[in-house]
mmCIF file of C-alpha atoms in Angstrom:
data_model
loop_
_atom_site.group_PDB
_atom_site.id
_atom_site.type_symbol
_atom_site.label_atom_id
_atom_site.label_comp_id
_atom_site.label_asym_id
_atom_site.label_seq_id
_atom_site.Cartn_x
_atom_site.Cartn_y
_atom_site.Cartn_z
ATOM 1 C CA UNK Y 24 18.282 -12.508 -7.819
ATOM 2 C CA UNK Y 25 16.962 -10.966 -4.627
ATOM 3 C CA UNK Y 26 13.449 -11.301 -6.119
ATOM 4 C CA UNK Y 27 11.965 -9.384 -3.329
ATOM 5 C CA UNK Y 28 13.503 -6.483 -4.638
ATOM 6 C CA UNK Y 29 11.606 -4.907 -7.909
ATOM 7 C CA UNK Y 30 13.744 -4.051 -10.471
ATOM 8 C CA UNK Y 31 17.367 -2.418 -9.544
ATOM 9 C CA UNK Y 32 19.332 -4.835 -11.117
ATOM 10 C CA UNK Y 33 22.382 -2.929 -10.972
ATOM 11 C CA UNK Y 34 22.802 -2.453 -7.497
ATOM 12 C CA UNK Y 35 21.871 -5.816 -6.708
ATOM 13 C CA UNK Y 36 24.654 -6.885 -9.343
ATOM 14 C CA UNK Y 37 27.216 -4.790 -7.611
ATOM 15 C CA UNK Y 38 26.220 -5.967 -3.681
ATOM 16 C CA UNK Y 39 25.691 -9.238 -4.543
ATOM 17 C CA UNK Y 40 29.148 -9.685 -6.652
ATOM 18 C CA UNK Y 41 31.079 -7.893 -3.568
ATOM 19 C CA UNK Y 42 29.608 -10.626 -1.041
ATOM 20 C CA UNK Y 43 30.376 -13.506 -3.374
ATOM 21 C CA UNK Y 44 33.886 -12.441 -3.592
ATOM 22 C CA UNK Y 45 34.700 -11.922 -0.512
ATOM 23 C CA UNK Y 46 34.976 -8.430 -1.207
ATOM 24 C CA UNK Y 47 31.945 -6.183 0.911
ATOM 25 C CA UNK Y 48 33.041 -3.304 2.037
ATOM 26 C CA UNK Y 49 32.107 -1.880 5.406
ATOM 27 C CA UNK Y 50 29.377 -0.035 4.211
ATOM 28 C CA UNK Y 51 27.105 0.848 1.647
ATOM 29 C CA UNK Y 52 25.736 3.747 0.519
ATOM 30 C CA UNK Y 53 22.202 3.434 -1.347
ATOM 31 C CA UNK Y 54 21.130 6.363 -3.103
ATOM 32 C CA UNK Y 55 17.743 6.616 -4.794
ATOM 33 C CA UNK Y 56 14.330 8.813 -4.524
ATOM 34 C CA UNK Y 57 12.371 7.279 -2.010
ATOM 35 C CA UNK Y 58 10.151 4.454 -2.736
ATOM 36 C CA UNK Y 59 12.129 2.736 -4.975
ATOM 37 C CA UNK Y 60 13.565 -0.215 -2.681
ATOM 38 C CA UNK Y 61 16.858 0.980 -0.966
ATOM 39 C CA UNK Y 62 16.463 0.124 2.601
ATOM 40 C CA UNK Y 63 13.887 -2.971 1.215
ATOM 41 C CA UNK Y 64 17.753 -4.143 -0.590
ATOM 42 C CA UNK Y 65 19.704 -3.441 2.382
ATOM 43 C CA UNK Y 66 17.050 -5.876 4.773
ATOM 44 C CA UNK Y 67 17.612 -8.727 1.434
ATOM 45 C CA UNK Y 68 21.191 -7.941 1.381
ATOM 46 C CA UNK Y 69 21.151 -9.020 5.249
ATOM 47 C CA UNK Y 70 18.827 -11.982 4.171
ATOM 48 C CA UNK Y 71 21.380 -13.331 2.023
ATOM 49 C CA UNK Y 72 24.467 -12.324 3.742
ATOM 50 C CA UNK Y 73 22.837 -14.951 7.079
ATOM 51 C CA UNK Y 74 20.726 -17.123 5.609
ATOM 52 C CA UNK Y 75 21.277 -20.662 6.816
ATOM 53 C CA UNK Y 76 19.854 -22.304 3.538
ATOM 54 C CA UNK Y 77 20.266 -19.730 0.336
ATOM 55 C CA UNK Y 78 20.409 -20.595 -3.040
ATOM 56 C CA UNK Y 79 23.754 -19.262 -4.358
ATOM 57 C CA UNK Y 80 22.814 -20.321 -7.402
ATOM 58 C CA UNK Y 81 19.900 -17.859 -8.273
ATOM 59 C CA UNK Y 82 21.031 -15.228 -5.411
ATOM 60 C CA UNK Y 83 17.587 -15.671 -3.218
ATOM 61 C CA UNK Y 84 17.647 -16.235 0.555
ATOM 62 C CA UNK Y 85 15.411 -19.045 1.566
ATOM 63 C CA UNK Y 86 12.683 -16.796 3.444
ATOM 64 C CA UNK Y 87 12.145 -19.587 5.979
ATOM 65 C CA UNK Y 88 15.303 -20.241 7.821
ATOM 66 C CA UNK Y 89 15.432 -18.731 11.888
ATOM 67 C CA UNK Y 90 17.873 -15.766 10.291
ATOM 68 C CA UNK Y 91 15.490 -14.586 7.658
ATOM 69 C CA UNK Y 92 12.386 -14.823 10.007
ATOM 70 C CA UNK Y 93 13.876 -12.703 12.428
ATOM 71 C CA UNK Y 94 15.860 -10.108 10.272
ATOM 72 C CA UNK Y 95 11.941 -10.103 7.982
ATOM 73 C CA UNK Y 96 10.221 -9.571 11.587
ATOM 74 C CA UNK Y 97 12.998 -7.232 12.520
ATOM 75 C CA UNK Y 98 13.620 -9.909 15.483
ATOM 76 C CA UNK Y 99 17.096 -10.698 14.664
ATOM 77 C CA UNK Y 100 19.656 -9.858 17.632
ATOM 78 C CA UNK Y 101 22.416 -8.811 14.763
ATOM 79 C CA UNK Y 102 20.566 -7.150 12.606
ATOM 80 C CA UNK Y 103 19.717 -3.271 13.613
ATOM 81 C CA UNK Y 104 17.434 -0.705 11.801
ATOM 82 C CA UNK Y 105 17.131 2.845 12.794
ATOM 83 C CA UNK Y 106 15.124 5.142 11.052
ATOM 84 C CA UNK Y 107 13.554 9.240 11.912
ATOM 85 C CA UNK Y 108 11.611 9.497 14.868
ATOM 86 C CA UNK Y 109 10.200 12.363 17.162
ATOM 87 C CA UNK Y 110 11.847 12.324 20.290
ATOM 88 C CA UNK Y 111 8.432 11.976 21.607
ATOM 89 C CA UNK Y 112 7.288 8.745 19.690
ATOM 90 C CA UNK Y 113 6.384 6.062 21.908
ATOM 91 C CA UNK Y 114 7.648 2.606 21.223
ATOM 92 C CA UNK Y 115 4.432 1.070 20.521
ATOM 93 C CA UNK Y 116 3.908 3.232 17.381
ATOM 94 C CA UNK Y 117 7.420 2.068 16.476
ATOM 95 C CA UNK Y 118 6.633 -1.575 17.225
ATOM 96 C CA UNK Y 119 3.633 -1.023 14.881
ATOM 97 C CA UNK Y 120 5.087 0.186 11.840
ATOM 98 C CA UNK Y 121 7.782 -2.354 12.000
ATOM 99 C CA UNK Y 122 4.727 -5.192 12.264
ATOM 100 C CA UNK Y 123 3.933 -3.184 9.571
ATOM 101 C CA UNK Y 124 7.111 -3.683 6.990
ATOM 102 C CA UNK Y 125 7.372 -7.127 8.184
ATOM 103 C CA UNK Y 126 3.962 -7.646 6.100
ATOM 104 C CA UNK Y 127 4.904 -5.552 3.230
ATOM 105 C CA UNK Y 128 8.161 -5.033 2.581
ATOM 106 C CA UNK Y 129 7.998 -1.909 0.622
ATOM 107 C CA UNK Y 130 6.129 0.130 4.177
ATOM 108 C CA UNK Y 131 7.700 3.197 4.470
ATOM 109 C CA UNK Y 132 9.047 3.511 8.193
ATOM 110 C CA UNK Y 133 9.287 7.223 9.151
ATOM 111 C CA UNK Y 134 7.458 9.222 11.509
ATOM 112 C CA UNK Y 135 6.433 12.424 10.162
ATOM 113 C CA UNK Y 136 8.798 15.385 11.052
ATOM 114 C CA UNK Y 137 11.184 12.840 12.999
ATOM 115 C CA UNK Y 138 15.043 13.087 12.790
ATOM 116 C CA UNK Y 139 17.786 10.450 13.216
ATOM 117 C CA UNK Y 140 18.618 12.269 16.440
ATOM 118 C CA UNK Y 141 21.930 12.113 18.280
ATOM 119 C CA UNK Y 142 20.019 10.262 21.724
ATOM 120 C CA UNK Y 143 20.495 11.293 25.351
ATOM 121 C CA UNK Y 144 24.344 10.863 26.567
ATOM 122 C CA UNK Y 145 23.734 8.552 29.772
ATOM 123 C CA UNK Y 146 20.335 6.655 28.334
ATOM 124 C CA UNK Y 147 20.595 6.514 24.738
ATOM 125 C CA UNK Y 148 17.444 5.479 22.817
ATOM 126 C CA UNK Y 149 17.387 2.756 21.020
ATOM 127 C CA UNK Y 150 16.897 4.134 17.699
ATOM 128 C CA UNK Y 151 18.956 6.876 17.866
ATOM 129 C CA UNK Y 152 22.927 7.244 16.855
ATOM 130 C CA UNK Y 153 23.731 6.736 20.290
ATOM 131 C CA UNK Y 154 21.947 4.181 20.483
ATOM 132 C CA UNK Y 155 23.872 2.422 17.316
ATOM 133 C CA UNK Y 156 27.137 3.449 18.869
ATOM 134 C CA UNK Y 157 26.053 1.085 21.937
ATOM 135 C CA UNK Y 158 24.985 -1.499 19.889
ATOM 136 C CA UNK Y 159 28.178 -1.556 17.907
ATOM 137 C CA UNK Y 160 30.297 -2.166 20.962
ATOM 138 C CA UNK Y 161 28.371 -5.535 22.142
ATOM 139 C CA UNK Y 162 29.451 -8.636 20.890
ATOM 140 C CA UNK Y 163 26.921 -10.704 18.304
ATOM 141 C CA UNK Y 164 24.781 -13.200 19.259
ATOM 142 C CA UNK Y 165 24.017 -15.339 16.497
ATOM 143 C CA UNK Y 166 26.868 -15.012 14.374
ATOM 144 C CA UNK Y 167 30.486 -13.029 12.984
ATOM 145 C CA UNK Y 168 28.533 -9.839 11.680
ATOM 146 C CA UNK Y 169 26.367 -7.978 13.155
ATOM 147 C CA UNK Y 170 24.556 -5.426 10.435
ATOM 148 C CA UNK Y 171 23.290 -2.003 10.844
ATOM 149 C CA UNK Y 172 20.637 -0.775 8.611
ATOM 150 C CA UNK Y 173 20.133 3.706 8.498
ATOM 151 C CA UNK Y 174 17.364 4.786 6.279
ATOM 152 C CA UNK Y 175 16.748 8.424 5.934
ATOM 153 C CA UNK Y 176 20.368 9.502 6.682
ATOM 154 C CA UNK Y 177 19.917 12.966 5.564
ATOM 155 C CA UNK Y 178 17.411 13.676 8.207
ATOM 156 C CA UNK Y 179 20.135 14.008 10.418
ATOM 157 C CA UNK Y 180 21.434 16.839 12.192
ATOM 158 C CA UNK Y 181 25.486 18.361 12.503
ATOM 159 C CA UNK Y 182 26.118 16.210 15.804
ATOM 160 C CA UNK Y 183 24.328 12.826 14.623
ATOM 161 C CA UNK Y 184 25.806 12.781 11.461
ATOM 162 C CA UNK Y 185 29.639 13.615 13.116
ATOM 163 C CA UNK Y 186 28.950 10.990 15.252
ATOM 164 C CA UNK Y 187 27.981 8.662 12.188
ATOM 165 C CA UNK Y 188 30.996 9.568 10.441
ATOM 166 C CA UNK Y 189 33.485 8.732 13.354
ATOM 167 C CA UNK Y 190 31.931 5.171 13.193
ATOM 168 C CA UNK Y 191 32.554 4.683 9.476
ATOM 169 C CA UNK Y 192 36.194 6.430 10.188
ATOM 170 C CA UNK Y 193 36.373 3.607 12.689
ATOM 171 C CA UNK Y 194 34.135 0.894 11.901
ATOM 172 C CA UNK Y 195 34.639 -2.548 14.677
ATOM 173 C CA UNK Y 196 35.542 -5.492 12.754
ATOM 174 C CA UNK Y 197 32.972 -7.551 11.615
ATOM 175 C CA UNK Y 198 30.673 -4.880 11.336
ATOM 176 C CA UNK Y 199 28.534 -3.802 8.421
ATOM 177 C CA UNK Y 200 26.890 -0.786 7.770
ATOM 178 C CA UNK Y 201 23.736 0.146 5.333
ATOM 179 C CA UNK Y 202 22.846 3.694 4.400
ATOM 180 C CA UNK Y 203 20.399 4.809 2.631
ATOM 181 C CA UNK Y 204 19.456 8.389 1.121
ATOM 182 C CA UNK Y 205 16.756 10.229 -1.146
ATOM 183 C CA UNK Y 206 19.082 13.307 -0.938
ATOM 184 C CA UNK Y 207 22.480 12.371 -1.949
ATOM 185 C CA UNK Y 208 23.835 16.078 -2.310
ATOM 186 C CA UNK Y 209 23.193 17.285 0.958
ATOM 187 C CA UNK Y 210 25.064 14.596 2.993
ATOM 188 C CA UNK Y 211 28.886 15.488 3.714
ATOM 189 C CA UNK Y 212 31.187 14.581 1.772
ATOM 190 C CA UNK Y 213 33.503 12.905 4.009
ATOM 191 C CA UNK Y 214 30.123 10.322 4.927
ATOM 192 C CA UNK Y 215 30.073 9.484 1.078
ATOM 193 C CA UNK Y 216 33.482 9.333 0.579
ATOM 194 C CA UNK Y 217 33.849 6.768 3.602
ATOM 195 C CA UNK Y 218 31.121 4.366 1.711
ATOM 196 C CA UNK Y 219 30.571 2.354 -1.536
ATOM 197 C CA UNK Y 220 27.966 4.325 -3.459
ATOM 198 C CA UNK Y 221 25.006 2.203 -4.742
ATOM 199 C CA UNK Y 222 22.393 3.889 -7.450
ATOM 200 C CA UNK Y 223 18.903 3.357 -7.222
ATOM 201 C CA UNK Y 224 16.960 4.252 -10.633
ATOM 202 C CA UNK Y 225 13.378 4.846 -11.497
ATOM 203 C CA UNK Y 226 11.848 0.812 -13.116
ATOM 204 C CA UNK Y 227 10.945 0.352 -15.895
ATOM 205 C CA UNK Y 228 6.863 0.629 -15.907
ATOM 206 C CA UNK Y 229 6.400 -2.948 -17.360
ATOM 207 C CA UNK Y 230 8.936 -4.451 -14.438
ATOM 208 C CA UNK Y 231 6.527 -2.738 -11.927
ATOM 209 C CA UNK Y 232 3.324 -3.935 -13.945
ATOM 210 C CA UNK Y 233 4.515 -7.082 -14.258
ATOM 211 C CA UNK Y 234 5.088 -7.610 -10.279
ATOM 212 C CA UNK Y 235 1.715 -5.893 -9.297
ATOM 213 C CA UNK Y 236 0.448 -8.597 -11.494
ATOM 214 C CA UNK Y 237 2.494 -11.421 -10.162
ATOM 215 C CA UNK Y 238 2.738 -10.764 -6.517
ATOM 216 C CA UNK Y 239 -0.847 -8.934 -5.538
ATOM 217 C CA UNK Y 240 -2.219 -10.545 -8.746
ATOM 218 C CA UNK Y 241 -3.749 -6.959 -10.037
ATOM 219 C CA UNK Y 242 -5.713 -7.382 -12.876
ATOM 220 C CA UNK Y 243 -3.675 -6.820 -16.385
ATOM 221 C CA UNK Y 244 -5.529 -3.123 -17.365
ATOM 222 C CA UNK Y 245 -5.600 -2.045 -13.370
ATOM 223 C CA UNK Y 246 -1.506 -2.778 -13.363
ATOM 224 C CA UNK Y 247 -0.698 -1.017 -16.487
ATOM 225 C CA UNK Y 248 -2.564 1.915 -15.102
ATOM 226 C CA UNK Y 249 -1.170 2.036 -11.927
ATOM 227 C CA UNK Y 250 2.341 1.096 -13.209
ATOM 228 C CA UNK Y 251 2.242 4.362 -15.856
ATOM 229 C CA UNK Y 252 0.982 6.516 -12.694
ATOM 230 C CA UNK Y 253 3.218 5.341 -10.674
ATOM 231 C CA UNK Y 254 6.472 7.321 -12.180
ATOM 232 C CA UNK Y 255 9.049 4.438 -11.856
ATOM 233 C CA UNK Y 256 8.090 4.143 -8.045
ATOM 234 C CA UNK Y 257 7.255 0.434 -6.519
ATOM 235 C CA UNK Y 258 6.225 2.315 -3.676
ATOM 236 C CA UNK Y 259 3.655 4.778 -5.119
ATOM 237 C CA UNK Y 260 2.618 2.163 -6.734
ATOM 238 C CA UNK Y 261 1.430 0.291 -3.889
ATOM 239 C CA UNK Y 262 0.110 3.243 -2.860
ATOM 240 C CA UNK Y 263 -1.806 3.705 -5.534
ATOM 241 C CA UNK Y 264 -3.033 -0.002 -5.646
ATOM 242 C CA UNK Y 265 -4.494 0.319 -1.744
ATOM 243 C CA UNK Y 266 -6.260 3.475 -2.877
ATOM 244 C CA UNK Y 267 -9.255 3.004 -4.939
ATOM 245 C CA UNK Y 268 -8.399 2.987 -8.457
ATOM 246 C CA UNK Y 269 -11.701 2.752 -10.299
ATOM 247 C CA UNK Y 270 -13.288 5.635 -8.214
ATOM 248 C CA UNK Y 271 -10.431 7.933 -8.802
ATOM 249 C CA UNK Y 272 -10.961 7.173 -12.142
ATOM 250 C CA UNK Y 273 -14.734 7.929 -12.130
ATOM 251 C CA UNK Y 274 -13.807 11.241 -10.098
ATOM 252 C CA UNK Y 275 -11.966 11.885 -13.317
ATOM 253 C CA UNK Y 276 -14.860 11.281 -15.812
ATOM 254 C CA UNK Y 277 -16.927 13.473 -13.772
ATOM 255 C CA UNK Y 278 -14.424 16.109 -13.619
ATOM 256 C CA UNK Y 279 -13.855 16.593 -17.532
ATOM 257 C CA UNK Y 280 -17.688 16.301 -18.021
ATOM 258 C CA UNK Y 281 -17.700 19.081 -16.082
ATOM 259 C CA UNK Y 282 -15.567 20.776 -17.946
ATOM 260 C CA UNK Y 283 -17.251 20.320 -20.978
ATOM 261 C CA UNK Y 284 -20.270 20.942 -19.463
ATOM 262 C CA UNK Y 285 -22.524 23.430 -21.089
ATOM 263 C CA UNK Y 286 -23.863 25.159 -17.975
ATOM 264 C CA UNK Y 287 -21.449 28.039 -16.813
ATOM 265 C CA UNK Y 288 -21.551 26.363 -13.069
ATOM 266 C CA UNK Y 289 -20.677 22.864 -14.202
ATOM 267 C CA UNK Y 290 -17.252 23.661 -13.542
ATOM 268 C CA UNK Y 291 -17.309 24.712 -10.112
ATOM 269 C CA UNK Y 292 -20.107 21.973 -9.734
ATOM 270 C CA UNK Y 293 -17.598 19.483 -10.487
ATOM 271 C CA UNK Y 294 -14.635 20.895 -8.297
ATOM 272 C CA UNK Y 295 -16.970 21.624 -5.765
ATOM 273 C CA UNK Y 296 -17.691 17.583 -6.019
ATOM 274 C CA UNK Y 297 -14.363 16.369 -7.067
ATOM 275 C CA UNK Y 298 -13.388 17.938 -3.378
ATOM 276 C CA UNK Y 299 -16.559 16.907 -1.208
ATOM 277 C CA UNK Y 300 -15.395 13.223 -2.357
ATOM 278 C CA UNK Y 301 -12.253 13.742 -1.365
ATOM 279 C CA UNK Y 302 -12.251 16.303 1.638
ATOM 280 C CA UNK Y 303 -9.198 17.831 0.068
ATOM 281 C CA UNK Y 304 -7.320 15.139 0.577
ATOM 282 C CA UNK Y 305 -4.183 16.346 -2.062
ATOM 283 C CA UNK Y 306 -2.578 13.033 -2.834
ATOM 284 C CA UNK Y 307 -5.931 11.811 -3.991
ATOM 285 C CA UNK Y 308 -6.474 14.813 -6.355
ATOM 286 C CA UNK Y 309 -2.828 14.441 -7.407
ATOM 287 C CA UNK Y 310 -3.746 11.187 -8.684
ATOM 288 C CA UNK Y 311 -6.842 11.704 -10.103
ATOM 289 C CA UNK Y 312 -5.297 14.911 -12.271
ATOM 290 C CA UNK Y 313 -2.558 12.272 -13.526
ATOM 291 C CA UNK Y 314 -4.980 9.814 -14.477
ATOM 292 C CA UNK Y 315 -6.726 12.599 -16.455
ATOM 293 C CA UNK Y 316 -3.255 13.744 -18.261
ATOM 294 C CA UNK Y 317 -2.928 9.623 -19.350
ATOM 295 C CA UNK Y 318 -6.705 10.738 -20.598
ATOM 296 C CA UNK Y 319 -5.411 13.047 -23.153
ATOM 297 C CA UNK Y 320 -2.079 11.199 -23.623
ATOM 298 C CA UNK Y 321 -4.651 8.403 -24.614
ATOM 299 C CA UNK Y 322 -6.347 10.500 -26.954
ATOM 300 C CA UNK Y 323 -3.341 11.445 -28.629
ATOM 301 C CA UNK Y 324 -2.838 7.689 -29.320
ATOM 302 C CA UNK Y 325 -5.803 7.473 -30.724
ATOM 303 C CA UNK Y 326 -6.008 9.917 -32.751
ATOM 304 C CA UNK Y 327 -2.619 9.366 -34.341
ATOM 305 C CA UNK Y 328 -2.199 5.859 -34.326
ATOM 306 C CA UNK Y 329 -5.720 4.303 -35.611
ATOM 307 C CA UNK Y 330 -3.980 2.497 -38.656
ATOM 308 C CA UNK Y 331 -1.561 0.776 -36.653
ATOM 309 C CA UNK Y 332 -3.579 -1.045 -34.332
ATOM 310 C CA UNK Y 333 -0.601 -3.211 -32.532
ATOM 311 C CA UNK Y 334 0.991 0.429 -31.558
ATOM 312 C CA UNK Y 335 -2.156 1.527 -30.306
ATOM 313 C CA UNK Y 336 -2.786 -1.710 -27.871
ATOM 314 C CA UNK Y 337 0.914 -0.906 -26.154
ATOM 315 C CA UNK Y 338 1.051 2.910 -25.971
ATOM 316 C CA UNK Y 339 -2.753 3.399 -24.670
ATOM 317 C CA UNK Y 340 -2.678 2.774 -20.939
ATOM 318 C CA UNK Y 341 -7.089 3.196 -20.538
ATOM 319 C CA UNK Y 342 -7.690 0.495 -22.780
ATOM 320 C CA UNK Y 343 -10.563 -0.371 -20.894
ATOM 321 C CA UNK Y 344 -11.981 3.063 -21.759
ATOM 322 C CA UNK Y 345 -11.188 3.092 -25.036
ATOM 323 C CA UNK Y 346 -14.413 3.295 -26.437
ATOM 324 C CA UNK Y 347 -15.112 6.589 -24.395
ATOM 325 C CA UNK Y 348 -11.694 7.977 -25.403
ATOM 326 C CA UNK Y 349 -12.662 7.582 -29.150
ATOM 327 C CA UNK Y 350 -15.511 9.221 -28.762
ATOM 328 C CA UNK Y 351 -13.891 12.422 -26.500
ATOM 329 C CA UNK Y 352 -11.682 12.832 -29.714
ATOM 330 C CA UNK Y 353 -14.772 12.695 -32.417
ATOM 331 C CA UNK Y 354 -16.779 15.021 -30.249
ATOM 332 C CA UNK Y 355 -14.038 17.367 -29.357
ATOM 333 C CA UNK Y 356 -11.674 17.051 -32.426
ATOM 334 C CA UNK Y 357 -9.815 20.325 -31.786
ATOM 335 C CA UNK Y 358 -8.351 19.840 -28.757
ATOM 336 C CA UNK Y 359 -5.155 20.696 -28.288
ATOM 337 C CA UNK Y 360 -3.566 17.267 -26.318
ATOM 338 C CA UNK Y 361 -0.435 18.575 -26.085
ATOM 339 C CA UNK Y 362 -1.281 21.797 -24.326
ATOM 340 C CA UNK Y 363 -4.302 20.167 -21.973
ATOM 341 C CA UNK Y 364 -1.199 17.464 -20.482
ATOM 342 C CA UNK Y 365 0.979 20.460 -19.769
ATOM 343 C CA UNK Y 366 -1.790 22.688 -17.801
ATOM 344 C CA UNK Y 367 -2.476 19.400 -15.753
ATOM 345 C CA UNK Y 368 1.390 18.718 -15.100
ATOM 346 C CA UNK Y 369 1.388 22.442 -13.922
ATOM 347 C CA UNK Y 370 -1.663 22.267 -11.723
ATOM 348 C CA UNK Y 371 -0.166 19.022 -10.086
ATOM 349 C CA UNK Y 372 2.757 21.159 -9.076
ATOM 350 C CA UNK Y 373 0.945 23.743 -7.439
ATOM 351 C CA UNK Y 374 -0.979 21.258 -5.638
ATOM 352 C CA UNK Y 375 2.133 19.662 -4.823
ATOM 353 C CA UNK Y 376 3.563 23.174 -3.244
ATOM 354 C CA UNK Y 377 0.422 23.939 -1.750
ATOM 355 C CA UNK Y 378 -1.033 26.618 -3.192
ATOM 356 C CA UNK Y 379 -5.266 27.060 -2.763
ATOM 357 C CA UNK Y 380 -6.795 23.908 -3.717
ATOM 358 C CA UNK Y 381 -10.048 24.957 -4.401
ATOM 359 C CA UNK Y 382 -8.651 28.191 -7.030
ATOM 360 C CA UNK Y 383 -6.306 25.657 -8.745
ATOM 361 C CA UNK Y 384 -9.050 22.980 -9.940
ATOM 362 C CA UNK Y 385 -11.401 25.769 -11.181
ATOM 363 C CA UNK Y 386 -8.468 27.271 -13.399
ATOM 364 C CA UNK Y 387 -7.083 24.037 -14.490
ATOM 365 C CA UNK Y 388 -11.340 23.685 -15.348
ATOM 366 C CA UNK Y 389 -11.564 26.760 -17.008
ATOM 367 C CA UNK Y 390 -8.568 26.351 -18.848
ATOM 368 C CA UNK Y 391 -8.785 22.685 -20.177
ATOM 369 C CA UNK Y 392 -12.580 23.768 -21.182
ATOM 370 C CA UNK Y 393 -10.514 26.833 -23.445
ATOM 371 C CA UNK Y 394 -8.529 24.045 -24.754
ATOM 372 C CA UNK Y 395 -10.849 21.762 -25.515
ATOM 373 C CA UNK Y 396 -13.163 24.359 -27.543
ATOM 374 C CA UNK Y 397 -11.379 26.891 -28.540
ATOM 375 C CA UNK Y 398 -7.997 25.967 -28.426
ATOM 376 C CA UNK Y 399 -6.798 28.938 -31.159
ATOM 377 C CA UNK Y 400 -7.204 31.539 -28.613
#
């Protein structure tokens, strides 16, 4: 059932029961935190809904017919996406992201600080509202719908989004609309209210391992890794998988020997390092601080669960490590776990809100370190 898609069986349920009824409506709201395959369902949805050969039985479009080519190289005459863009970007850099998703479905298409902007009156821009409202008003080419795909609709301004919501007051026949939105509450209420609502959730981490193993054929401890870093998110995940997992991993390592270091330096010694690596690059540090938290999360495991050795293989995620992790908890037996998780969560939201790099590792250091030794005081 739309197999490209990862998980989100509900929504796919509810689209997919609508079309085979007879019953779509004109449009479709998608609502889900970013990443986790709302406009990637809308471009399947349109799959389906054209495909010239799909398999009604298990709900797949065929992937090779002229209509899914096109709509998969965004190619198809009757199929529109818009998404945020500077006024300024130049339509090579949208050509290349689009090249882009066509290879990887789950690409995120936005341009940094861009807008779904209203367009210029007399030459609207392709990808802006304007631009849709043009489109709308030409006849299809290739068949009786013609489908228009908006990602990123809360990035849109008072006069773009009135001008949305006079086309969904209004919609042409034979016209269908996709919407999709990280930010539910801050869209108007008369734009929600004029669509069906579809829910995006977090997946379930074993869904995402299991498709990092089946379609990029990551290795079994790399995808459970990745899958338990990757917060329910296909999309991070990915991310995470084109980063380099095993050095972030290492980074790690040397980080808490660092902390546990003897030498009063070894702590800024390893920040000092654990940023040279990574020329403050936050999203990398970010992920190396939550491998570190499934570290101790690990340990926990271990330490509570050493008689029951079938729990232990499906709640430790560094099983790999294992070996090293056994011997963090007989060399450091009064750590408290709980606590050392918590100061990493809270160090991963300063990062996060950009507060000084450089200050934040050498606490979270020092702190972990107290912990770790002398975790009474």
């Amino acid at each position: 059932m739309l197999s490209n898609i990862i998980g989100q069986e509900s929504a796919k349920r509810q689209l997919l029961a609508a079309f085979n009824h007879q019953r779509l409506a004109h449009a479709y709201l998608l609502a889900g935190e970013e990443g986790l395959g709302a406009e990637e369902l809308a471009i399947e949805m349109a799959k389906f809904i054209m495909c010239a050969r799909p398999d009604k039985t298990n709900s797949e479009p065929c992937q090779t017919c002229s209509n899914c080519r096109k709509i998969s190289a965004f190619q198809h005459p009757d199929v529109h996406y818009y998404f945020p863009v500077l006024k300024s970007t130049d339509n090579s850099e949208i050509l290349t992201m689009l090249e882009e998703k066509s290879q990887e479905l789950y690409f995120k298409v936005k341009i940094a600080g861009g807008s779904l902007h209203i367009g210029d009156q007399d030459n609207p821009e392709k990808n802006s509202i304007r631009g849709l409202l043009r489109e709308i008003g030409l006849r299809s080419y290739e068949g009786n719908i013609k489908v228009f795909i908006v990602t990123f609709v809360e990035e849109m301004n008072q006069e773009s989004a009135n001008a949305l919501l006079k086309i969904l007051e209004e919609p042409p026949p034979n016209t269908l609309y996709f919407l999709t939105t990280g930010y539910l509450q801050t869209l108007l209420p008369t734009i929600v209210s004029r669509c069906q609502l579809a829910k995006l959730y977090k997946i379930k981490p074993e869904i995402i391992e299991s498709a990092l193993q089946i379609k990029n054929h990551v290795q079994i401890e790399e995808s459970r890794i990745i899958a338990k870093l990757a917060d329910g998110n296909y999309a991070a995940a990915l991310q995470l998988l084109s980063g380099d997992l095993k050095n972030k991993r290492e980074l790690m390592i040397g980080f808490l020997l660092g902390i546990v270091g003897t030498r009063s330096s070894s702590i800024v010694e390893a920040v000092d390092t654990l940023l040279a690596e990574n020329k403050k690059d936050k999203a990398m540090i970010i992920d190396v601080l939550n491998i570190m938290a499934t570290w101790f999360q690990d340990a926990f495991y271990v330490n509570n669960l050493r008689s029951h050795s079938e729990l232990l293989e499906s709640f430790v995620i560094n099983r790999d490590k294992i070996d090293r992790v056994e011997k963090f908890i007989s060399n450091f037996p009064r750590t408290n776990l709980d606590l050392a998780i918590t100061e990493i969560e809270k160090a991963v939201d300063l990062i996060s809100r950009n507060v000084y790099l450089n200050l934040i590792l050498i606490n979270l250091g020092l702190q972990l370190r107290k912990i770790i030794f002398d975790p009474k005081n």
